[in-house]
Amino acid sequence: MAVKVTIVHNHNHSDRLRRNNAILRALSPEGAAGTPRRPHGVTAAAAPPPRLLFHPNCGQKAAVVNEGRTALRPHATDDFNHGVVLSARPLGDNELFQVRLDKMVDKWAGSIEIGVTTHNPAYLQLPSTMTNLRSGTWMMTGNGVMHNGTTVLDEYGHNLDRLKAGDTVGVVRRDDGTLHFFVNGVAQGPAAWNVPPNVYAVVDLYGQAAQATIVDEGEVSSLAGDGSEGDSGGGSPEGASPGASPSDLRFHRLHGANAVITNGGRTALRQNCRSEFNDAIVISNR
């Protein structure tokens, strides 16, 4: 019955728990009264940004569920567009926005598109597809990049139309104004320059892409600027994801015949779980 598992890093959960407890203490009257005063001139540490979620204002044929973490087209076999969703807040510099494809439908052509926009989702009249927007928008579609509805890069990166359920796509705006896309944790190289700060992430659940969920990966401090490092995955030790520290536990790239490793090596699944039940052993990379 086991279809899919993901490695959980305990330190991430403990850090989040500590942050949440600190916030609760600060908000409670008892905590406020019992909190020692900071010395003059000492400022509080900056609070971490709110968790990335989808904005409730979404395309006509889309829905946002799972407390804002998942977006889907409920009737994906009846329609193929009007599935645009945006992040609820702007992205920070070097902050990776990444989603996992949860469900696909084979009926349609085309698939997920991802990018950024300067438009606030609270006031945006969402188009049928985001590549129709003619201002303030950069999107990766197929294996090309479009800016304001016009193709600016051809033959860029991995073709998104070939992705399967369990694959991940991501986007990040670096503090130097360059825009980078990721496919299964691998940098595809710079896609745009002079992108302004405070852009919102965009996911277009188009065509075959029926459902996607935001994946927590935190800040990206160092990215492969030209996408040349780790494109084949061979440069990472023992099958670890590119950019991962040696201490990060991942699944080894060698695994059972019916298993698939995704999410930068953190997730293992059986894609054909309705037709097979075994040959899906996975082992840690260290």
PDB file of C-alpha atoms in Angstrom:
ATOM      1  CA  MET A   1       0.000   0.000   0.000  1.00  0.00           C
ATOM      2  CA  ALA A   2       2.988   2.360   0.423  1.00  0.00           C
ATOM      3  CA  VAL A   3       3.162   4.597  -2.639  1.00  0.00           C
ATOM      4  CA  LYS A   4       5.231   7.647  -1.741  1.00  0.00           C
ATOM      5  CA  VAL A   5       7.573   8.798   1.037  1.00  0.00           C
ATOM      6  CA  THR A   6       9.645  11.948   1.654  1.00  0.00           C
ATOM      7  CA  ILE A   7      12.673  12.379   3.904  1.00  0.00           C
ATOM      8  CA  VAL A   8      11.972  14.799   6.764  1.00  0.00           C
ATOM      9  CA  HIS A   9      14.791  16.838   8.269  1.00  0.00           C
ATOM     10  CA  ASN A  10      14.201  16.965  12.017  1.00  0.00           C
ATOM     11  CA  HIS A  11      16.196  20.156  12.525  1.00  0.00           C
ATOM     12  CA  ASN A  12      13.862  22.037  10.167  1.00  0.00           C
ATOM     13  CA  HIS A  13      10.837  21.001  12.208  1.00  0.00           C
ATOM     14  CA  SER A  14      12.480  21.858  15.525  1.00  0.00           C
ATOM     15  CA  ASP A  15      13.525  25.264  14.215  1.00  0.00           C
ATOM     16  CA  ARG A  16       9.988  25.956  13.032  1.00  0.00           C
ATOM     17  CA  LEU A  17       8.593  24.814  16.366  1.00  0.00           C
ATOM     18  CA  ARG A  18      10.947  27.145  18.233  1.00  0.00           C
ATOM     19  CA  ARG A  19       9.959  30.062  16.016  1.00  0.00           C
ATOM     20  CA  ASN A  20       6.259  29.343  16.477  1.00  0.00           C
ATOM     21  CA  ASN A  21       6.650  29.084  20.248  1.00  0.00           C
ATOM     22  CA  ALA A  22       8.562  32.356  20.339  1.00  0.00           C
ATOM     23  CA  ILE A  23       5.799  34.076  18.372  1.00  0.00           C
ATOM     24  CA  LEU A  24       3.114  32.660  20.666  1.00  0.00           C
ATOM     25  CA  ARG A  25       5.027  33.840  23.742  1.00  0.00           C
ATOM     26  CA  ALA A  26       5.418  37.306  22.293  1.00  0.00           C
ATOM     27  CA  LEU A  27       1.710  37.556  21.499  1.00  0.00           C
ATOM     28  CA  SER A  28       0.468  36.273  24.848  1.00  0.00           C
ATOM     29  CA  PRO A  29       0.012  38.781  27.733  1.00  0.00           C
ATOM     30  CA  GLU A  30       1.914  36.466  30.071  1.00  0.00           C
ATOM     31  CA  GLY A  31       4.782  36.164  27.641  1.00  0.00           C
ATOM     32  CA  ALA A  32       4.928  39.886  27.042  1.00  0.00           C
ATOM     33  CA  ALA A  33       5.015  40.620  30.747  1.00  0.00           C
ATOM     34  CA  GLY A  34       7.654  37.995  31.418  1.00  0.00           C
ATOM     35  CA  THR A  35       9.929  38.916  28.515  1.00  0.00           C
ATOM     36  CA  PRO A  36      13.094  40.638  29.669  1.00  0.00           C
ATOM     37  CA  ARG A  37      13.790  44.091  28.272  1.00  0.00           C
ATOM     38  CA  ARG A  38      16.465  44.356  25.607  1.00  0.00           C
ATOM     39  CA  PRO A  39      19.368  46.681  26.332  1.00  0.00           C
ATOM     40  CA  HIS A  40      19.132  50.106  24.706  1.00  0.00           C
ATOM     41  CA  GLY A  41      20.260  50.026  21.086  1.00  0.00           C
ATOM     42  CA  VAL A  42      19.783  46.260  20.662  1.00  0.00           C
ATOM     43  CA  THR A  43      17.149  45.432  18.076  1.00  0.00           C
ATOM     44  CA  ALA A  44      15.147  42.240  17.774  1.00  0.00           C
ATOM     45  CA  ALA A  45      16.137  39.752  15.087  1.00  0.00           C
ATOM     46  CA  ALA A  46      14.104  40.035  11.913  1.00  0.00           C
ATOM     47  CA  ALA A  47      11.105  37.723  11.947  1.00  0.00           C
ATOM     48  CA  PRO A  48      11.149  35.009   9.268  1.00  0.00           C
ATOM     49  CA  PRO A  49       8.867  35.745   6.291  1.00  0.00           C
ATOM     50  CA  PRO A  50       5.420  34.155   6.298  1.00  0.00           C
ATOM     51  CA  ARG A  51       5.192  30.706   4.776  1.00  0.00           C
ATOM     52  CA  LEU A  52       4.672  30.725   1.025  1.00  0.00           C
ATOM     53  CA  LEU A  53       1.061  29.991   0.114  1.00  0.00           C
ATOM     54  CA  PHE A  54      -1.171  30.392  -2.922  1.00  0.00           C
ATOM     55  CA  HIS A  55      -3.416  33.454  -3.009  1.00  0.00           C
ATOM     56  CA  PRO A  56      -7.143  32.605  -2.862  1.00  0.00           C
ATOM     57  CA  ASN A  57      -7.799  34.734  -5.964  1.00  0.00           C
ATOM     58  CA  CYS A  58      -7.156  32.174  -8.706  1.00  0.00           C
ATOM     59  CA  GLY A  59      -8.269  31.252 -12.219  1.00  0.00           C
ATOM     60  CA  GLN A  60     -11.915  30.491 -12.996  1.00  0.00           C
ATOM     61  CA  LYS A  61     -11.263  26.751 -13.317  1.00  0.00           C
ATOM     62  CA  ALA A  62      -8.779  26.523 -10.426  1.00  0.00           C
ATOM     63  CA  ALA A  63      -9.137  25.975  -6.693  1.00  0.00           C
ATOM     64  CA  VAL A  64      -6.749  26.513  -3.779  1.00  0.00           C
ATOM     65  CA  VAL A  65      -6.920  23.884  -0.996  1.00  0.00           C
ATOM     66  CA  ASN A  66      -4.742  22.327   1.699  1.00  0.00           C
ATOM     67  CA  GLU A  67      -4.555  25.607   3.671  1.00  0.00           C
ATOM     68  CA  GLY A  68      -3.183  27.423   0.655  1.00  0.00           C
ATOM     69  CA  ARG A  69      -0.442  24.912  -0.145  1.00  0.00           C
ATOM     70  CA  THR A  70      -2.099  23.104  -3.078  1.00  0.00           C
ATOM     71  CA  ALA A  71      -3.714  24.357  -6.287  1.00  0.00           C
ATOM     72  CA  LEU A  72      -5.723  22.225  -8.694  1.00  0.00           C
ATOM     73  CA  ARG A  73      -8.154  22.184 -11.569  1.00  0.00           C
ATOM     74  CA  PRO A  74     -11.070  20.167 -10.106  1.00  0.00           C
ATOM     75  CA  HIS A  75     -12.471  19.370 -13.560  1.00  0.00           C
ATOM     76  CA  ALA A  76      -9.170  18.871 -15.362  1.00  0.00           C
ATOM     77  CA  THR A  77     -10.635  16.418 -17.868  1.00  0.00           C
ATOM     78  CA  ASP A  78     -13.253  18.973 -18.979  1.00  0.00           C
ATOM     79  CA  ASP A  79     -11.067  22.082 -19.370  1.00  0.00           C
ATOM     80  CA  PHE A  80      -7.404  22.838 -19.975  1.00  0.00           C
ATOM     81  CA  ASN A  81      -6.866  26.500 -19.012  1.00  0.00           C
ATOM     82  CA  HIS A  82      -8.058  29.187 -16.563  1.00  0.00           C
ATOM     83  CA  GLY A  83      -5.792  27.526 -13.979  1.00  0.00           C
ATOM     84  CA  VAL A  84      -3.552  30.458 -13.002  1.00  0.00           C
ATOM     85  CA  VAL A  85      -2.505  30.743  -9.337  1.00  0.00           C
ATOM     86  CA  LEU A  86      -0.125  33.216  -7.677  1.00  0.00           C
ATOM     87  CA  SER A  87       1.772  33.340  -4.411  1.00  0.00           C
ATOM     88  CA  ALA A  88       0.039  35.167  -1.587  1.00  0.00           C
ATOM     89  CA  ARG A  89       3.067  37.391  -0.945  1.00  0.00           C
ATOM     90  CA  PRO A  90       6.020  38.650  -2.992  1.00  0.00           C
ATOM     91  CA  LEU A  91       9.160  36.545  -3.122  1.00  0.00           C
ATOM     92  CA  GLY A  92      12.211  37.670  -1.207  1.00  0.00           C
ATOM     93  CA  ASP A  93      15.559  38.007  -2.925  1.00  0.00           C
ATOM     94  CA  ASN A  94      17.130  34.553  -3.420  1.00  0.00           C
ATOM     95  CA  GLU A  95      13.957  32.875  -2.108  1.00  0.00           C
ATOM     96  CA  LEU A  96      13.096  29.727  -4.022  1.00  0.00           C
ATOM     97  CA  PHE A  97       9.454  29.128  -4.924  1.00  0.00           C
ATOM     98  CA  GLN A  98       9.055  25.473  -5.838  1.00  0.00           C
ATOM     99  CA  VAL A  99       6.050  23.274  -6.562  1.00  0.00           C
ATOM    100  CA  ARG A 100       5.621  19.542  -7.031  1.00  0.00           C
ATOM    101  CA  LEU A 101       3.362  18.197  -9.755  1.00  0.00           C
ATOM    102  CA  ASP A 102       0.817  16.007  -7.965  1.00  0.00           C
ATOM    103  CA  LYS A 103      -1.607  15.007 -10.722  1.00  0.00           C
ATOM    104  CA  MET A 104      -1.523  14.926 -14.516  1.00  0.00           C
ATOM    105  CA  VAL A 105      -4.120  14.246 -17.194  1.00  0.00           C
ATOM    106  CA  ASP A 106      -3.053  12.834 -20.564  1.00  0.00           C
ATOM    107  CA  LYS A 107      -5.987  14.258 -22.489  1.00  0.00           C
ATOM    108  CA  TRP A 108      -4.431  17.670 -23.232  1.00  0.00           C
ATOM    109  CA  ALA A 109      -1.267  19.041 -24.818  1.00  0.00           C
ATOM    110  CA  GLY A 110       1.017  21.401 -22.908  1.00  0.00           C
ATOM    111  CA  SER A 111       1.670  21.361 -19.180  1.00  0.00           C
ATOM    112  CA  ILE A 112       2.634  23.438 -16.165  1.00  0.00           C
ATOM    113  CA  GLU A 113       4.091  26.917 -16.635  1.00  0.00           C
ATOM    114  CA  ILE A 114       5.915  28.839 -13.910  1.00  0.00           C
ATOM    115  CA  GLY A 115       7.272  32.348 -13.483  1.00  0.00           C
ATOM    116  CA  VAL A 116       6.924  35.686 -11.717  1.00  0.00           C
ATOM    117  CA  THR A 117       4.844  38.826 -12.101  1.00  0.00           C
ATOM    118  CA  THR A 118       4.792  42.332 -10.676  1.00  0.00           C
ATOM    119  CA  HIS A 119       0.983  42.214 -10.454  1.00  0.00           C
ATOM    120  CA  ASN A 120      -0.634  41.841  -7.031  1.00  0.00           C
ATOM    121  CA  PRO A 121      -2.973  38.816  -7.142  1.00  0.00           C
ATOM    122  CA  ALA A 122      -5.520  40.615  -4.961  1.00  0.00           C
ATOM    123  CA  TYR A 123      -6.221  43.088  -7.778  1.00  0.00           C
ATOM    124  CA  LEU A 124      -5.311  41.128 -10.897  1.00  0.00           C
ATOM    125  CA  GLN A 125      -8.008  40.058 -13.329  1.00  0.00           C
ATOM    126  CA  LEU A 126      -6.586  36.638 -14.084  1.00  0.00           C
ATOM    127  CA  PRO A 127      -6.213  35.695 -17.760  1.00  0.00           C
ATOM    128  CA  SER A 128      -7.050  32.290 -19.215  1.00  0.00           C
ATOM    129  CA  THR A 129      -3.321  31.591 -19.339  1.00  0.00           C
ATOM    130  CA  MET A 130      -0.515  33.691 -17.872  1.00  0.00           C
ATOM    131  CA  THR A 131       1.420  33.911 -21.148  1.00  0.00           C
ATOM    132  CA  ASN A 132      -1.397  36.172 -22.402  1.00  0.00           C
ATOM    133  CA  LEU A 133      -0.491  38.888 -19.878  1.00  0.00           C
ATOM    134  CA  ARG A 134       1.259  41.766 -21.619  1.00  0.00           C
ATOM    135  CA  SER A 135       2.981  43.484 -18.700  1.00  0.00           C
ATOM    136  CA  GLY A 136       5.287  42.728 -15.779  1.00  0.00           C
ATOM    137  CA  THR A 137       5.403  38.946 -16.311  1.00  0.00           C
ATOM    138  CA  TRP A 138       8.139  36.374 -16.992  1.00  0.00           C
ATOM    139  CA  MET A 139       7.087  32.748 -17.606  1.00  0.00           C
ATOM    140  CA  MET A 140       8.832  29.495 -18.445  1.00  0.00           C
ATOM    141  CA  THR A 141       6.625  27.505 -20.817  1.00  0.00           C
ATOM    142  CA  GLY A 142       7.694  24.262 -22.485  1.00  0.00           C
ATOM    143  CA  ASN A 143      11.426  24.824 -22.923  1.00  0.00           C
ATOM    144  CA  GLY A 144      11.173  28.536 -23.662  1.00  0.00           C
ATOM    145  CA  VAL A 145      10.901  31.761 -21.681  1.00  0.00           C
ATOM    146  CA  MET A 146       8.321  34.461 -22.392  1.00  0.00           C
ATOM    147  CA  HIS A 147       8.305  38.078 -21.216  1.00  0.00           C
ATOM    148  CA  ASN A 148       4.991  39.919 -21.447  1.00  0.00           C
ATOM    149  CA  GLY A 149       3.618  37.382 -23.903  1.00  0.00           C
ATOM    150  CA  THR A 150       6.636  37.408 -26.231  1.00  0.00           C
ATOM    151  CA  THR A 151       9.207  34.600 -26.462  1.00  0.00           C
ATOM    152  CA  VAL A 152      12.649  35.868 -25.410  1.00  0.00           C
ATOM    153  CA  LEU A 153      14.504  32.550 -25.041  1.00  0.00           C
ATOM    154  CA  ASP A 154      14.168  29.388 -27.146  1.00  0.00           C
ATOM    155  CA  GLU A 155      15.568  25.974 -26.235  1.00  0.00           C
ATOM    156  CA  TYR A 156      15.938  26.963 -22.601  1.00  0.00           C
ATOM    157  CA  GLY A 157      16.342  24.199 -20.047  1.00  0.00           C
ATOM    158  CA  HIS A 158      14.347  21.028 -19.548  1.00  0.00           C
ATOM    159  CA  ASN A 159      11.026  20.903 -21.401  1.00  0.00           C
ATOM    160  CA  LEU A 160       8.246  21.325 -18.827  1.00  0.00           C
ATOM    161  CA  ASP A 161       5.812  19.531 -21.134  1.00  0.00           C
ATOM    162  CA  ARG A 162       7.725  16.287 -20.443  1.00  0.00           C
ATOM    163  CA  LEU A 163       7.367  16.386 -16.670  1.00  0.00           C
ATOM    164  CA  LYS A 164       5.537  13.643 -14.786  1.00  0.00           C
ATOM    165  CA  ALA A 165       3.722  13.478 -11.455  1.00  0.00           C
ATOM    166  CA  GLY A 166       6.256  13.839  -8.665  1.00  0.00           C
ATOM    167  CA  ASP A 167       8.580  16.182 -10.585  1.00  0.00           C
ATOM    168  CA  THR A 168       9.295  19.659  -9.222  1.00  0.00           C
ATOM    169  CA  VAL A 169       9.718  23.062 -10.848  1.00  0.00           C
ATOM    170  CA  GLY A 170      10.898  26.241  -9.181  1.00  0.00           C
ATOM    171  CA  VAL A 171      11.775  29.873  -9.763  1.00  0.00           C
ATOM    172  CA  VAL A 172      13.990  32.339  -7.900  1.00  0.00           C
ATOM    173  CA  ARG A 173      14.849  36.001  -8.368  1.00  0.00           C
ATOM    174  CA  ARG A 174      18.405  36.602  -7.253  1.00  0.00           C
ATOM    175  CA  ASP A 175      19.418  39.819  -5.553  1.00  0.00           C
ATOM    176  CA  ASP A 176      21.269  40.859  -8.732  1.00  0.00           C
ATOM    177  CA  GLY A 177      17.943  40.962 -10.623  1.00  0.00           C
ATOM    178  CA  THR A 178      18.452  37.749 -12.591  1.00  0.00           C
ATOM    179  CA  LEU A 179      15.701  35.154 -12.822  1.00  0.00           C
ATOM    180  CA  HIS A 180      16.495  31.435 -12.624  1.00  0.00           C
ATOM    181  CA  PHE A 181      14.309  28.376 -13.088  1.00  0.00           C
ATOM    182  CA  PHE A 182      14.781  24.931 -11.554  1.00  0.00           C
ATOM    183  CA  VAL A 183      13.585  21.507 -12.697  1.00  0.00           C
ATOM    184  CA  ASN A 184      13.831  18.716 -10.112  1.00  0.00           C
ATOM    185  CA  GLY A 185      16.259  20.833  -8.121  1.00  0.00           C
ATOM    186  CA  VAL A 186      18.620  21.473 -11.046  1.00  0.00           C
ATOM    187  CA  ALA A 187      19.303  25.095 -12.071  1.00  0.00           C
ATOM    188  CA  GLN A 188      18.457  25.737 -15.723  1.00  0.00           C
ATOM    189  CA  GLY A 189      20.578  28.901 -15.964  1.00  0.00           C
ATOM    190  CA  PRO A 190      19.677  32.611 -16.053  1.00  0.00           C
ATOM    191  CA  ALA A 191      16.437  33.267 -17.913  1.00  0.00           C
ATOM    192  CA  ALA A 192      15.967  37.023 -17.495  1.00  0.00           C
ATOM    193  CA  TRP A 193      17.820  40.079 -16.254  1.00  0.00           C
ATOM    194  CA  ASN A 194      16.785  43.327 -14.532  1.00  0.00           C
ATOM    195  CA  VAL A 195      13.726  41.711 -12.974  1.00  0.00           C
ATOM    196  CA  PRO A 196      12.404  44.129 -10.318  1.00  0.00           C
ATOM    197  CA  PRO A 197      12.150  43.082  -6.656  1.00  0.00           C
ATOM    198  CA  ASN A 198       8.907  42.146  -4.887  1.00  0.00           C
ATOM    199  CA  VAL A 199       7.555  39.963  -7.683  1.00  0.00           C
ATOM    200  CA  TYR A 200       4.887  37.330  -7.021  1.00  0.00           C
ATOM    201  CA  ALA A 201       5.394  33.715  -8.069  1.00  0.00           C
ATOM    202  CA  VAL A 202       3.035  32.373 -10.737  1.00  0.00           C
ATOM    203  CA  VAL A 203       1.968  28.818 -11.542  1.00  0.00           C
ATOM    204  CA  ASP A 204      -0.244  28.124 -14.537  1.00  0.00           C
ATOM    205  CA  LEU A 205      -1.935  24.721 -14.245  1.00  0.00           C
ATOM    206  CA  TYR A 206      -2.274  24.401 -17.981  1.00  0.00           C
ATOM    207  CA  GLY A 207      -3.071  21.368 -20.133  1.00  0.00           C
ATOM    208  CA  GLN A 208      -1.850  18.169 -18.517  1.00  0.00           C
ATOM    209  CA  ALA A 209      -0.979  19.799 -15.171  1.00  0.00           C
ATOM    210  CA  ALA A 210      -3.970  19.146 -12.912  1.00  0.00           C
ATOM    211  CA  GLN A 211      -2.586  19.712  -9.389  1.00  0.00           C
ATOM    212  CA  ALA A 212       0.553  21.127  -7.773  1.00  0.00           C
ATOM    213  CA  THR A 213       1.724  21.653  -4.184  1.00  0.00           C
ATOM    214  CA  ILE A 214       4.224  24.171  -2.835  1.00  0.00           C
ATOM    215  CA  VAL A 215       7.425  22.504  -1.597  1.00  0.00           C
ATOM    216  CA  ASP A 216       9.328  24.095   1.305  1.00  0.00           C
ATOM    217  CA  GLU A 217      12.992  24.522   0.424  1.00  0.00           C
ATOM    218  CA  GLY A 218      13.810  27.830   2.173  1.00  0.00           C
ATOM    219  CA  GLU A 219      16.373  30.327   0.965  1.00  0.00           C
ATOM    220  CA  VAL A 220      18.732  29.680  -1.935  1.00  0.00           C
ATOM    221  CA  SER A 221      22.018  31.297  -0.959  1.00  0.00           C
ATOM    222  CA  SER A 222      24.151  30.063  -3.838  1.00  0.00           C
ATOM    223  CA  LEU A 223      22.892  29.076  -7.274  1.00  0.00           C
ATOM    224  CA  ALA A 224      24.647  27.772 -10.342  1.00  0.00           C
ATOM    225  CA  GLY A 225      24.643  30.971 -12.356  1.00  0.00           C
ATOM    226  CA  ASP A 226      24.913  29.403 -15.802  1.00  0.00           C
ATOM    227  CA  GLY A 227      23.181  26.097 -15.084  1.00  0.00           C
ATOM    228  CA  SER A 228      26.268  24.191 -16.168  1.00  0.00           C
ATOM    229  CA  GLU A 229      26.893  22.614 -12.773  1.00  0.00           C
ATOM    230  CA  GLY A 230      24.935  19.539 -11.886  1.00  0.00           C
ATOM    231  CA  ASP A 231      22.788  19.415 -15.021  1.00  0.00           C
ATOM    232  CA  SER A 232      23.304  15.678 -15.301  1.00  0.00           C
ATOM    233  CA  GLY A 233      23.226  15.085 -11.577  1.00  0.00           C
ATOM    234  CA  GLY A 234      26.590  13.371 -11.850  1.00  0.00           C
ATOM    235  CA  GLY A 235      28.491  16.041  -9.964  1.00  0.00           C
ATOM    236  CA  SER A 236      26.742  15.480  -6.652  1.00  0.00           C
ATOM    237  CA  PRO A 237      28.157  12.961  -4.177  1.00  0.00           C
ATOM    238  CA  GLU A 238      26.363   9.633  -4.111  1.00  0.00           C
ATOM    239  CA  GLY A 239      23.242  10.909  -5.854  1.00  0.00           C
ATOM    240  CA  ALA A 240      22.645  13.907  -3.582  1.00  0.00           C
ATOM    241  CA  SER A 241      20.784  16.844  -5.081  1.00  0.00           C
ATOM    242  CA  PRO A 242      22.841  19.692  -6.567  1.00  0.00           C
ATOM    243  CA  GLY A 243      23.580  22.381  -3.986  1.00  0.00           C
ATOM    244  CA  ALA A 244      22.903  20.078  -1.058  1.00  0.00           C
ATOM    245  CA  SER A 245      25.423  19.972   1.744  1.00  0.00           C
ATOM    246  CA  PRO A 246      27.186  16.620   2.276  1.00  0.00           C
ATOM    247  CA  SER A 247      25.285  16.139   5.528  1.00  0.00           C
ATOM    248  CA  ASP A 248      21.862  16.289   3.865  1.00  0.00           C
ATOM    249  CA  LEU A 249      20.256  12.873   3.725  1.00  0.00           C
ATOM    250  CA  ARG A 250      18.910  11.950   0.316  1.00  0.00           C
ATOM    251  CA  PHE A 251      17.883   8.758  -1.438  1.00  0.00           C
ATOM    252  CA  HIS A 252      20.638   7.086  -3.478  1.00  0.00           C
ATOM    253  CA  ARG A 253      20.297   7.335  -7.255  1.00  0.00           C
ATOM    254  CA  LEU A 254      20.387   3.519  -7.520  1.00  0.00           C
ATOM    255  CA  HIS A 255      17.021   2.033  -6.573  1.00  0.00           C
ATOM    256  CA  GLY A 256      14.434  -0.602  -7.383  1.00  0.00           C
ATOM    257  CA  ALA A 257      13.119  -0.851 -10.939  1.00  0.00           C
ATOM    258  CA  ASN A 258       9.636   0.441 -10.046  1.00  0.00           C
ATOM    259  CA  ALA A 259      10.824   3.332  -7.868  1.00  0.00           C
ATOM    260  CA  VAL A 260      11.284   6.941  -8.940  1.00  0.00           C
ATOM    261  CA  ILE A 261      13.385   9.513  -7.043  1.00  0.00           C
ATOM    262  CA  THR A 262      12.210  13.147  -7.228  1.00  0.00           C
ATOM    263  CA  ASN A 263      12.241  16.376  -5.235  1.00  0.00           C
ATOM    264  CA  GLY A 264      16.021  16.695  -5.304  1.00  0.00           C
ATOM    265  CA  GLY A 265      16.483  13.187  -3.929  1.00  0.00           C
ATOM    266  CA  ARG A 266      14.172  13.623  -0.929  1.00  0.00           C
ATOM    267  CA  THR A 267      11.089  11.838  -2.280  1.00  0.00           C
ATOM    268  CA  ALA A 268      10.643   8.269  -3.534  1.00  0.00           C
ATOM    269  CA  LEU A 269       7.464   6.928  -5.133  1.00  0.00           C
ATOM    270  CA  ARG A 270       5.948   4.163  -7.263  1.00  0.00           C
ATOM    271  CA  GLN A 271       4.342   5.922 -10.211  1.00  0.00           C
ATOM    272  CA  ASN A 272       2.508   2.820 -11.457  1.00  0.00           C
ATOM    273  CA  CYS A 273       1.208   1.796  -8.041  1.00  0.00           C
ATOM    274  CA  ARG A 274      -2.099   0.498  -9.459  1.00  0.00           C
ATOM    275  CA  SER A 275      -0.369  -2.073 -11.652  1.00  0.00           C
ATOM    276  CA  GLU A 276       2.638  -3.143  -9.532  1.00  0.00           C
ATOM    277  CA  PHE A 277       3.427  -3.504  -5.859  1.00  0.00           C
ATOM    278  CA  ASN A 278       7.143  -4.230  -5.366  1.00  0.00           C
ATOM    279  CA  ASP A 279      10.658  -3.697  -6.800  1.00  0.00           C
ATOM    280  CA  ALA A 280      10.686  -0.287  -5.107  1.00  0.00           C
ATOM    281  CA  ILE A 281      13.500  -0.453  -2.570  1.00  0.00           C
ATOM    282  CA  VAL A 282      15.306   2.852  -1.926  1.00  0.00           C
ATOM    283  CA  ILE A 283      18.403   3.407   0.236  1.00  0.00           C
ATOM    284  CA  SER A 284      19.927   6.515   1.788  1.00  0.00           C
ATOM    285  CA  ASN A 285      22.860   8.074  -0.057  1.00  0.00           C
ATOM    286  CA  ARG A 286      25.138   7.752   3.000  1.00  0.00           C
TER     287      ARG A 286
END
